[in-house]
C-alpha positions as a Markdown table, in Angstrom:
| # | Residue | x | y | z |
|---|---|---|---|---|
| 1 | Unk | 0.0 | 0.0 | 0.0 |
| 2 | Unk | 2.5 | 2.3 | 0.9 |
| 3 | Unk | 4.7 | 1.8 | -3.1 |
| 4 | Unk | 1.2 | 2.2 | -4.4 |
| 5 | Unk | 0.6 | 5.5 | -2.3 |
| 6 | Unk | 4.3 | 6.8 | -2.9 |
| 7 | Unk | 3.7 | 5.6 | -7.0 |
| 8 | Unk | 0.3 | 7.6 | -7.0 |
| 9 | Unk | 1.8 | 10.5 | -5.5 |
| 10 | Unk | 5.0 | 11.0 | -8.1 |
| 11 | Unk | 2.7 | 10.7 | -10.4 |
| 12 | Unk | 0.4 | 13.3 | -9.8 |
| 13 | Unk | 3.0 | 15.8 | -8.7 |
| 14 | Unk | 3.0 | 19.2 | -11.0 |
| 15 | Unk | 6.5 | 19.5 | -12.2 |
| 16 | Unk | 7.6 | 23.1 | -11.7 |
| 17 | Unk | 8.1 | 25.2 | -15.0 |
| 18 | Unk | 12.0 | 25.5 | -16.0 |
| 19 | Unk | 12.7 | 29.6 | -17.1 |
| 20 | Unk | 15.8 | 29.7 | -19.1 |
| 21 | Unk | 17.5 | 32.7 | -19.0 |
| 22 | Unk | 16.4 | 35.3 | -22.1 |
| 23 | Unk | 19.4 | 36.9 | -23.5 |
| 24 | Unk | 18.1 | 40.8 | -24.1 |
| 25 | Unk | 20.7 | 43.4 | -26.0 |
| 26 | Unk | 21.7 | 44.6 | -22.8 |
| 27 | Unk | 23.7 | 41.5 | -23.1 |
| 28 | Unk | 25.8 | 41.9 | -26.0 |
| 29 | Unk | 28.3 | 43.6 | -27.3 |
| 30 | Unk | 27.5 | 45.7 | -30.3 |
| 31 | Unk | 29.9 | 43.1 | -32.9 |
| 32 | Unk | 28.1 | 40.6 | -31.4 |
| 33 | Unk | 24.4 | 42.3 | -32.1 |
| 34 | Unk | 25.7 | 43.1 | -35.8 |
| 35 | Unk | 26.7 | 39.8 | -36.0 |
| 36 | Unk | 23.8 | 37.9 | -34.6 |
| 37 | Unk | 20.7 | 39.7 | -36.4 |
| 38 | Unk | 22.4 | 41.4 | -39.2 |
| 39 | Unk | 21.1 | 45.1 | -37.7 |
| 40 | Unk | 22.8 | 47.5 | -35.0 |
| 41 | Unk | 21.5 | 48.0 | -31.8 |
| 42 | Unk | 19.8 | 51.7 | -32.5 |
| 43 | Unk | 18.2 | 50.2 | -35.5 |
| 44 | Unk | 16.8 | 46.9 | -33.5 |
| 45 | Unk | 15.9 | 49.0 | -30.9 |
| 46 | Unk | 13.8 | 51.5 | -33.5 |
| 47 | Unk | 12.3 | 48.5 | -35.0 |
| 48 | Unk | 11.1 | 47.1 | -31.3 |
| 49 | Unk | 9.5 | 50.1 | -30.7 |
| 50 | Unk | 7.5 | 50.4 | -33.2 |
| 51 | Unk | 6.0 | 46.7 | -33.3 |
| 52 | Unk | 5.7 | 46.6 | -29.5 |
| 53 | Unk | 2.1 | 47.4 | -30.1 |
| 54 | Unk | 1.4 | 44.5 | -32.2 |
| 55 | Unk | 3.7 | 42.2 | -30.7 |
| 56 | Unk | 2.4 | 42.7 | -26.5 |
| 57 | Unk | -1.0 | 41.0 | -26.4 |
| 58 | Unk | -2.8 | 40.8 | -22.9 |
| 59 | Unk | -1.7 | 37.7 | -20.7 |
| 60 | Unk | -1.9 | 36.8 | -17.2 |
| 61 | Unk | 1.1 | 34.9 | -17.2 |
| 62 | Unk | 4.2 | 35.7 | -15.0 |
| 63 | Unk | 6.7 | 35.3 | -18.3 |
| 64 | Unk | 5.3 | 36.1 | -21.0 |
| 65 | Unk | 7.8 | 36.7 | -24.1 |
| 66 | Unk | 8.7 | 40.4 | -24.6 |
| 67 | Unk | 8.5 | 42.0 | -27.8 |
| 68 | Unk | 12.4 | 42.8 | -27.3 |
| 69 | Unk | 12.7 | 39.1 | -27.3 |
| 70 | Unk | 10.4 | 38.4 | -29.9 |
| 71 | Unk | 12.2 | 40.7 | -32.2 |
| 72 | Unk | 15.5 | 39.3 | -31.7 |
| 73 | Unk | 13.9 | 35.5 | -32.3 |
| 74 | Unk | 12.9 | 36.6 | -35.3 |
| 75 | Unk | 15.9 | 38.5 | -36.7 |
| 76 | Unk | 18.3 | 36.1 | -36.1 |
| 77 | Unk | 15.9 | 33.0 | -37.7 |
| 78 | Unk | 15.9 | 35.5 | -40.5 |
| 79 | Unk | 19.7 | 36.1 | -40.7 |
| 80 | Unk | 20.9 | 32.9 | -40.1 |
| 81 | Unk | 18.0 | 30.5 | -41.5 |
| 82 | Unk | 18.3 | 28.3 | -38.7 |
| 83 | Unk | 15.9 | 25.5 | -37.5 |
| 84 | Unk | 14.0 | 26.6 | -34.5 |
| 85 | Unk | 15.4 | 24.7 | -31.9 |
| 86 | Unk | 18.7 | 26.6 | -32.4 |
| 87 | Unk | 17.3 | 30.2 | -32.4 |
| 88 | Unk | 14.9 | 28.8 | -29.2 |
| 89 | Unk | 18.3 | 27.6 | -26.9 |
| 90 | Unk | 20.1 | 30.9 | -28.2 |
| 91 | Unk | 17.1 | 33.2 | -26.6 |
| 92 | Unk | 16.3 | 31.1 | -23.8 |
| 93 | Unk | 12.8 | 29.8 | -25.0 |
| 94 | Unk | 10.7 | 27.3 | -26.2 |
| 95 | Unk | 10.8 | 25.8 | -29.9 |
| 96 | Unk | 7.0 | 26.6 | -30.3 |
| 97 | Unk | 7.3 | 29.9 | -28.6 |
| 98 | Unk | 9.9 | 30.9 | -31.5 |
| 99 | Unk | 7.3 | 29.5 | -34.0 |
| 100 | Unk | 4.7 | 31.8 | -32.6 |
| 101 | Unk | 7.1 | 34.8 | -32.6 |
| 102 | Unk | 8.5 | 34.6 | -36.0 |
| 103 | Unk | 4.6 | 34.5 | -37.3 |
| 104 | Unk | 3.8 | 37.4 | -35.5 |
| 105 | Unk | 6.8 | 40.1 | -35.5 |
| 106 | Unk | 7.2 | 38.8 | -39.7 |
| 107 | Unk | 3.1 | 39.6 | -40.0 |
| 108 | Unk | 4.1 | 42.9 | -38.1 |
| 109 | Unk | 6.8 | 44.2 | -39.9 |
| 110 | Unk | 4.8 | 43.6 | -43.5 |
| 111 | Unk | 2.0 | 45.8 | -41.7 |
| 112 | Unk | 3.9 | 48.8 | -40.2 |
| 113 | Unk | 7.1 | 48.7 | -42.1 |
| 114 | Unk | 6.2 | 50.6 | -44.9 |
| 115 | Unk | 9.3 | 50.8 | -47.0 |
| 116 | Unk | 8.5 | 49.7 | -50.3 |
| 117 | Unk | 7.5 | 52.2 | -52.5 |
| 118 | Unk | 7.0 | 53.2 | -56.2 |
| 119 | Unk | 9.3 | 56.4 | -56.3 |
| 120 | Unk | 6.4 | 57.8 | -58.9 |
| 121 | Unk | 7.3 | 61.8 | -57.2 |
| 122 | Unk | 11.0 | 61.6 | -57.6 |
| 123 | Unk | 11.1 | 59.3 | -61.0 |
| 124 | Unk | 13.2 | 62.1 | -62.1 |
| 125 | Unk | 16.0 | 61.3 | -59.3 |
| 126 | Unk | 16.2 | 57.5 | -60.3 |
| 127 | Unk | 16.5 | 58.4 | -64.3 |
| 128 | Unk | 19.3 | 60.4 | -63.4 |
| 129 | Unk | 20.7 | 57.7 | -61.2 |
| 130 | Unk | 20.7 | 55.1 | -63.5 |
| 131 | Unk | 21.8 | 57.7 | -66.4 |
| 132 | Unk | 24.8 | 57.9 | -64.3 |
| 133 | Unk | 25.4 | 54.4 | -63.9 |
| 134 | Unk | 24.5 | 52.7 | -67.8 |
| 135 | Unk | 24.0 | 55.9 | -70.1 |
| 136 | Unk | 21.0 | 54.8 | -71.1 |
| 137 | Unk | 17.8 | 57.9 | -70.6 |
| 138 | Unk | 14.2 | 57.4 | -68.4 |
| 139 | Unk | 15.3 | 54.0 | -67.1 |
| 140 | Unk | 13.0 | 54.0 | -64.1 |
| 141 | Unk | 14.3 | 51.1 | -62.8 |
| 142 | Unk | 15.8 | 47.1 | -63.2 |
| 143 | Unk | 13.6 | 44.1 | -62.9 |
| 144 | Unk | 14.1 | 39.8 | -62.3 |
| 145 | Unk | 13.2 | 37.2 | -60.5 |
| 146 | Unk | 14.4 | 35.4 | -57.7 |
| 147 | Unk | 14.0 | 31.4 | -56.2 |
| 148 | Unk | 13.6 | 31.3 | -52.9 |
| 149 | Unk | 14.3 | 27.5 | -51.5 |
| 150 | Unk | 11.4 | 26.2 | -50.1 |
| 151 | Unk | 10.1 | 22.9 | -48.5 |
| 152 | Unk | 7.6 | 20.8 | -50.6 |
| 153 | Unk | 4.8 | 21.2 | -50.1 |
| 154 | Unk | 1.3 | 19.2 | -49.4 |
| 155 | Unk | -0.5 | 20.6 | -52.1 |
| 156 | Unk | 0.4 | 21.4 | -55.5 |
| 157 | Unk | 3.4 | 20.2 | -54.8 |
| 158 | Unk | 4.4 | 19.6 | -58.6 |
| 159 | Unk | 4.0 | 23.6 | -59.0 |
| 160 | Unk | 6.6 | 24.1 | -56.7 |
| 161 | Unk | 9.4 | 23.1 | -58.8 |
| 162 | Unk | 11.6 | 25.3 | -60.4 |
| 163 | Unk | 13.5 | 24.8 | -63.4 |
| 164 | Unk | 16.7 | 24.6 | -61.2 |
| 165 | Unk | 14.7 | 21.6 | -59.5 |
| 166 | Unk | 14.6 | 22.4 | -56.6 |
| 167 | Unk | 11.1 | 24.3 | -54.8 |
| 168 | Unk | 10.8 | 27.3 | -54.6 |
| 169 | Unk | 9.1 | 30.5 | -54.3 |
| 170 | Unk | 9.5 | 32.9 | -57.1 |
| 171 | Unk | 9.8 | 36.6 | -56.3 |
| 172 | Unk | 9.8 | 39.5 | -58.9 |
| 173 | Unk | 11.2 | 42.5 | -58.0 |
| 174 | Unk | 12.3 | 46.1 | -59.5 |
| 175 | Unk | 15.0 | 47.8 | -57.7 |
| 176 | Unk | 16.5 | 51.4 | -58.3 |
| 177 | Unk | 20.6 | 51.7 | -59.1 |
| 178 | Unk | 21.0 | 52.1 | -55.0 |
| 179 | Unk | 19.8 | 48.3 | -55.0 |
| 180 | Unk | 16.6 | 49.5 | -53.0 |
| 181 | Unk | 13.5 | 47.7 | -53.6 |
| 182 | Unk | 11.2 | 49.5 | -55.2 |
| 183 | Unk | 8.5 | 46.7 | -55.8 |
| 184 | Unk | 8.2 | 43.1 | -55.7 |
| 185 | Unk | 5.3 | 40.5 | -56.0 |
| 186 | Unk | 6.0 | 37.3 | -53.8 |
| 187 | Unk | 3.3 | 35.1 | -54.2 |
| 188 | Unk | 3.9 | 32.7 | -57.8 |
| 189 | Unk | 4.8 | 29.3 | -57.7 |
| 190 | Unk | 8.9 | 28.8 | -58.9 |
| 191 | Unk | 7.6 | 26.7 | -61.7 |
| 192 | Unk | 6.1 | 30.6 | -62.9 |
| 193 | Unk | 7.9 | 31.8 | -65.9 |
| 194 | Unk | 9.4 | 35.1 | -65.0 |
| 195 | Unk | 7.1 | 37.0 | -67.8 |
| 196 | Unk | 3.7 | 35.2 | -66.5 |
| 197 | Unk | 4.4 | 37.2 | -63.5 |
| 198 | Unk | 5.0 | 40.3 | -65.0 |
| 199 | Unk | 2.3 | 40.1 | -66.7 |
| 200 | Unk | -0.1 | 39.3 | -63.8 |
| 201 | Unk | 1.0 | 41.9 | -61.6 |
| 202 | Unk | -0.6 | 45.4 | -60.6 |
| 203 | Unk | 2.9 | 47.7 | -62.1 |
| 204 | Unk | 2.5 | 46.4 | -65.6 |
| 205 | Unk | -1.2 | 48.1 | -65.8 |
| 206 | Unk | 0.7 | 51.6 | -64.2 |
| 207 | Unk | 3.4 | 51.2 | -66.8 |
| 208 | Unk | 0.9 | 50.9 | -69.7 |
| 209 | Unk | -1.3 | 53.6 | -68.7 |
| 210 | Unk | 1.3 | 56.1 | -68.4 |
| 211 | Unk | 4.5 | 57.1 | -69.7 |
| 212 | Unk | 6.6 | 57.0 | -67.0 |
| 213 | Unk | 10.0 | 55.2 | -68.4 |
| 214 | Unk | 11.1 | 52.0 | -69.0 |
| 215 | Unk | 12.8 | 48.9 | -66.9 |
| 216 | Unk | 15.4 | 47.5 | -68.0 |
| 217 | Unk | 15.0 | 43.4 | -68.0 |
| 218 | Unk | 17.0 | 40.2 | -69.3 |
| 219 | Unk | 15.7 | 37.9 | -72.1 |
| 220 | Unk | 12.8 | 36.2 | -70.0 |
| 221 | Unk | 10.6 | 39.4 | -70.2 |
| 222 | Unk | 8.8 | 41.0 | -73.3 |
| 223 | Unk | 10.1 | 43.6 | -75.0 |
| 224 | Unk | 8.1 | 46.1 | -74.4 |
| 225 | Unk | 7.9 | 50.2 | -75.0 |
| 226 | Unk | 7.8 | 50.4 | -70.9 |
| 227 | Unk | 10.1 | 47.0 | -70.9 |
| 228 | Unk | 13.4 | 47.3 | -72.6 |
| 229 | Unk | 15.3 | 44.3 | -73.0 |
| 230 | Unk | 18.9 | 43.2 | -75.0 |
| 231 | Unk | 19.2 | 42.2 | -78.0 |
| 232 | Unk | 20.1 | 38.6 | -78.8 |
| 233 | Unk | 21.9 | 38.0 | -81.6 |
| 234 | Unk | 23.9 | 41.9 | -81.8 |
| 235 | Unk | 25.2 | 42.1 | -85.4 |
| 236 | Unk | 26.6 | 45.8 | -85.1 |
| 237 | Unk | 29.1 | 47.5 | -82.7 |
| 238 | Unk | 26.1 | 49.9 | -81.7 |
| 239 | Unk | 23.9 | 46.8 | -80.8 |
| 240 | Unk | 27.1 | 45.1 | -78.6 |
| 241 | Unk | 27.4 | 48.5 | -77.0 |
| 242 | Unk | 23.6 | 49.2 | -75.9 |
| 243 | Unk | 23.6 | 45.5 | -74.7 |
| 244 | Unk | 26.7 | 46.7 | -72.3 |
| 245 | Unk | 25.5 | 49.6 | -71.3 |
| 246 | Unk | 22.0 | 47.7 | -70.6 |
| 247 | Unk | 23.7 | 45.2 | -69.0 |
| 248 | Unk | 25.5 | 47.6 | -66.6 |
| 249 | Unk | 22.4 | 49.2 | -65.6 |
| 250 | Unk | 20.5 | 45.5 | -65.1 |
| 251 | Unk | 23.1 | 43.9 | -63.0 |
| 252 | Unk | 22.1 | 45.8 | -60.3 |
| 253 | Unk | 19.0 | 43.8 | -59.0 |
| 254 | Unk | 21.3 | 41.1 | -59.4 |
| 255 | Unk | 23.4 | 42.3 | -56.8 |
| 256 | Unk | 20.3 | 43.3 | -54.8 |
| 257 | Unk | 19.5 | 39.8 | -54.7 |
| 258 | Unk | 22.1 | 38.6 | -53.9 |
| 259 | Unk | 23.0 | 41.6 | -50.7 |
| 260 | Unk | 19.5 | 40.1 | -49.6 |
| 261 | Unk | 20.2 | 36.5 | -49.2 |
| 262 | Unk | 23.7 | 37.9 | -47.5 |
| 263 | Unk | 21.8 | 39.3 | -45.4 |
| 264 | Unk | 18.9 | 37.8 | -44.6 |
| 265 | Unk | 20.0 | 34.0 | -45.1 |
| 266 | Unk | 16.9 | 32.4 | -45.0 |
| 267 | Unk | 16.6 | 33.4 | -48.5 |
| 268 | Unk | 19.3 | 31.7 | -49.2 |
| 269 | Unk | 19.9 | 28.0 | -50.3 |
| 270 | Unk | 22.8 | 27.5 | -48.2 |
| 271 | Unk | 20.1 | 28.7 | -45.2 |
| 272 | Unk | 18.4 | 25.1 | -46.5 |
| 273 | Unk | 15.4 | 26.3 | -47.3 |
| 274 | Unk | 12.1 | 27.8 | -46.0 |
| 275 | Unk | 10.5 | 25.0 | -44.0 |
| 276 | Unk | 6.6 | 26.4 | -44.1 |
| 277 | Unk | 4.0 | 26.5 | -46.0 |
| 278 | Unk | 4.3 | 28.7 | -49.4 |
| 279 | Unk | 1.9 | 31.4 | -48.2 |
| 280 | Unk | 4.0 | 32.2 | -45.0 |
| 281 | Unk | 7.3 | 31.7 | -47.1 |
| 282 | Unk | 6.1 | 35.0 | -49.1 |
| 283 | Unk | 5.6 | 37.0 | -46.4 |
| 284 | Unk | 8.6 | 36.5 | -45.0 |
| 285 | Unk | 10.4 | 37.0 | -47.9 |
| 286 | Unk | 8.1 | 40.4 | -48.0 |
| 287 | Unk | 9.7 | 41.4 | -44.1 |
| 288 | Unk | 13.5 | 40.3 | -45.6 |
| 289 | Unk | 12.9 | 42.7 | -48.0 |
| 290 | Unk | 11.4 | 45.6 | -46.3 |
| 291 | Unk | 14.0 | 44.8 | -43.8 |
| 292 | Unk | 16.6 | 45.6 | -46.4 |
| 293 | Unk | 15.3 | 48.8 | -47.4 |
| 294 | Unk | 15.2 | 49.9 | -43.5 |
| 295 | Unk | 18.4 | 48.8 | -43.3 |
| 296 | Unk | 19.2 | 51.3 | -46.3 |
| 297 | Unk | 17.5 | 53.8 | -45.0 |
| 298 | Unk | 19.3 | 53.6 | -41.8 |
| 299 | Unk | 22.7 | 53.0 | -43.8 |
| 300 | Unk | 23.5 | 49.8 | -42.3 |
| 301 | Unk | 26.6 | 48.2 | -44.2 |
| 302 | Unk | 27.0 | 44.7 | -44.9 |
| 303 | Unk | 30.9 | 43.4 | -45.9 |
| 304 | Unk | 30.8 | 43.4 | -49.0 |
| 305 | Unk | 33.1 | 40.2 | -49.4 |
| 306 | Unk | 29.9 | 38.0 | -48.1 |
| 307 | Unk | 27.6 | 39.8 | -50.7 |
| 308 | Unk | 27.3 | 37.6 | -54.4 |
| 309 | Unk | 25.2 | 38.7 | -57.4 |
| 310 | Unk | 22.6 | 36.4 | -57.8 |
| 311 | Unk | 22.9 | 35.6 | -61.2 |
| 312 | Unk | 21.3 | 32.6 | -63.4 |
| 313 | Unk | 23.0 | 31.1 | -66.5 |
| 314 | Unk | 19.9 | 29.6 | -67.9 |
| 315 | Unk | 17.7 | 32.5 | -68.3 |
| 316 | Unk | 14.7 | 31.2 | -70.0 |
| 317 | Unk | 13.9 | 32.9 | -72.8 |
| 318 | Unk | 10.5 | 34.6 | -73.4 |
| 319 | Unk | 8.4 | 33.3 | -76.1 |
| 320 | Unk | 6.0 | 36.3 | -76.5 |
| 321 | Unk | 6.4 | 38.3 | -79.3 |
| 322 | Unk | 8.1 | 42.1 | -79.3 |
| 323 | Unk | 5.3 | 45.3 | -79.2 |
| 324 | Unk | 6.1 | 47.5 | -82.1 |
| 325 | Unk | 6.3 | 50.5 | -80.1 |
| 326 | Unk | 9.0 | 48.5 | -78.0 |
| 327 | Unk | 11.1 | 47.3 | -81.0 |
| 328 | Unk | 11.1 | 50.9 | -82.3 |
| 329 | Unk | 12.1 | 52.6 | -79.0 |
| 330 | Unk | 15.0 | 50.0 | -78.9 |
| 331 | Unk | 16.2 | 50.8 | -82.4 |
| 332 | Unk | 15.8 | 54.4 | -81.2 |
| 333 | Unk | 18.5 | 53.8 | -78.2 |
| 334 | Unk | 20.7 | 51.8 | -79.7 |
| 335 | Unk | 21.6 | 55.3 | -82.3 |
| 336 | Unk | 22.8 | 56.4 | -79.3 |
| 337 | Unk | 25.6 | 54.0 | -79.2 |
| 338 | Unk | 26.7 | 54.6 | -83.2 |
C-alpha cells in the first residue's frame, strides 16, 4: 500500500516550469548584435518600438515573451536561417514559442514597415541615377526574379518546382541603381515563368497607362515600350554596346538579390530552405525585403566580401512576341551608341 501511495503520489506531482535565462541586447556587445541579427543595436531598438504594439497582447502569465525578445527570435531566424530549436536555446525559450514569434513580429513588420515604394514623385531622381550608372535615358528602374528554396509542399506540390529543380518560391522585384527595392510581388509558384508574373501583376497596368519610363529586363521578359530588353543576336558595334550599357544598368537587381540572401540567409539555399508553408514563405520573404530597405535607410553596411550577385546562367527565354512601339524605342536607343 505504501509503493502504491508513494507511485500515486509521483505521479500526480506538478513538475515546476524551468525559465531559461532570455538573453536581451543589454547583453551583448554591439559586434556581437551586428553579428547575430544582421542590424545594429539603434536600428533593433527602432524596430522594437514600433511593433511593440502589435507584438504585447494581454496575458496573465508571470513570463510572458517580450516584444524585445520576440524581435530578436525573429531577426536572427531571419539572418541565419536556422531550424527553430537553435534560435529557441540561443534566446532562452521554447521551440514553439519561436514558431509563434517569428509568425507574429514577420506579420508585423509587412503591416507597419512601410518601406516599399513606387518612387512615382522623384522618377526624375532614379532616371538620373541610372543615367549615371549605364548611359542609357528614363530607365525608371531594373527588374528579375528570384528562387527562394522552399520545402515541398502538401499541395500542389508539382508547382513548386523550379526549373533549377529544386522548390521554390519565385519573387519578382524592380530595384533602383541604390539596390533599394522598389517593388516586388512574392506570391507565384517557382515553376512561374518570370514574364507570366510580369504580366499578372498590378505595375505592368501603371506602366501601360502612363509614360513614366522603361525597366530594364534580361531575355525572359517581353520587349516592351515600358520594358526594354537586349538584344540577342547583336550584329553591329552599336547593338554590342547598348547591350553593355543595358547590362550595366541590369546587373544591379542582381546584386540586390544577392546583398538580400547575405543578409537575410533564410533566402538563401545554403540557409536550407524555407521550411513552411508557401503562403508564410512570401511573407517572410516580404519582411526580408522591407527589412533591407530599413536597413538602407538607416545606412547599415554589410561586408561586401559576403555579398554575391545572384545571377542565373539559364535565363529562359520569353516566347511572346516584341510590341512595335517597344522594337522601335530600342532601335531608337541603340543610335545612341553609333
Amino acid at each position: 500500500m505504501a509503493a502504491l501511495l508513494h507511485l500515486y503520489n509521483c505521479q500526480g506531482r506538478r513538475n515546476d516550469r524551468l525559465f531559461r535565462e532570455r538573453i536581451g541586447l543589454d547583453q551583448l556587445r554591439d559586434f556581437e548584435v551586428m553579428s547575430r541579427y544582421r542590424l545594429d543595436r539603434v536600428s533593433i531598438e527602432a524596430l522594437i518600438g514600433l511593433l511593440a504594439d502589435d507584438l504585447m497582447k494581454p496575458t496573465r502569465r508571470s513570463c510572458s515573451i517580450s516584444a524585445e525578445i520576440q524581435v530578436l527570435v525573429t531577426l536572427r531566424y531571419l539572418a541565419k536561417g536556422s531550424f527553430y530549436s537553435e534560435v529557441a536555446d540561443l534566446h532562452g525559450v521554447s521551440r514553439s514559442s519561436v514558431c509563434h514569434a517569428v509568425e507574429s513580429v514577420v506579420t508585423a513588420i509587412n503591416d507597419k514597415l512601410d518601406t516599399i515604394r513606387f518612387p512615382l514623385e522623384s522618377l526624375n531622381c532614379t532616371k538620373y541615377s541610372f543615367y549615371n550608372k549605364c548611359g542609357l535615358p528614363n530607365v525608371i528602374g531594373a527588374i528579375d526574379g528570384t528562387l527562394i528554396p522552399i520545402q515541398a509542399p502538401a499541395e500542389n506540390e508539382a508547382a513548386y518546382v523550379c526549373r533549377k529543380g529544386f522548390h521554390a518560391i519565385n519573387m519578382q522585384a524592380v530595384v533602383d541603381s541604390n539596390m533599394r527595392f522598389l517593388d516586388i510581388v512574392a506570391r507565384w509558384p517557382g515553376s512561374q515563368h518570370d514574364s507570366f508574373i510580369f504580366n499578372n501583376c498590378g505595375l505592368k497596368d501603371v506602366l501601360e497607362s502612363a509614360d513614366l519610363g522603361y525597366l530594364l529586363g534580361d531575355s525572359g521578359y517581353p520587349l516592351r515600350s515600358y520594358l526594354m530588353t537586349p538584344i540577342l543576336n547583336p550584329s553591329s558595334v552599336a547593338e554590342v554596346n547598348f547591350n553593355n550599357h543595358h547590362s550595366s544598368g541590369r546587373s544591379v537587381v542582381e546584386k540586390a538579390f544577392g546583398v538580400l540572401k547575405s543578409r537575410f540567409r533564410c533566402l538563401h539555399k545554403s540557409g536550407g530552405c524555407l521550411m513552411l508553408k508557401p503562403s508564410k514563405c512570401c511573407k517572410v520573404a516580404e519582411a526580408c525585403v522591407r527589412l533591407h530597405n530599413f536597413c538602407i535607410d538607416r545606412q547599415i553596411p554589410l561586408n561586401e566580401d559576403l555579398a554575391e550577385s545572384d545571377t542565373s546562367d539559364d535565363i529562359s527565354v520569353c516566347q511572346l512576341p516584341p510590341s512595335r512601339s517597344g522594337s522601335e524605342k530600342r532601335s531608337r536607343l541603340v543610335r545612341l551608341f553609333q
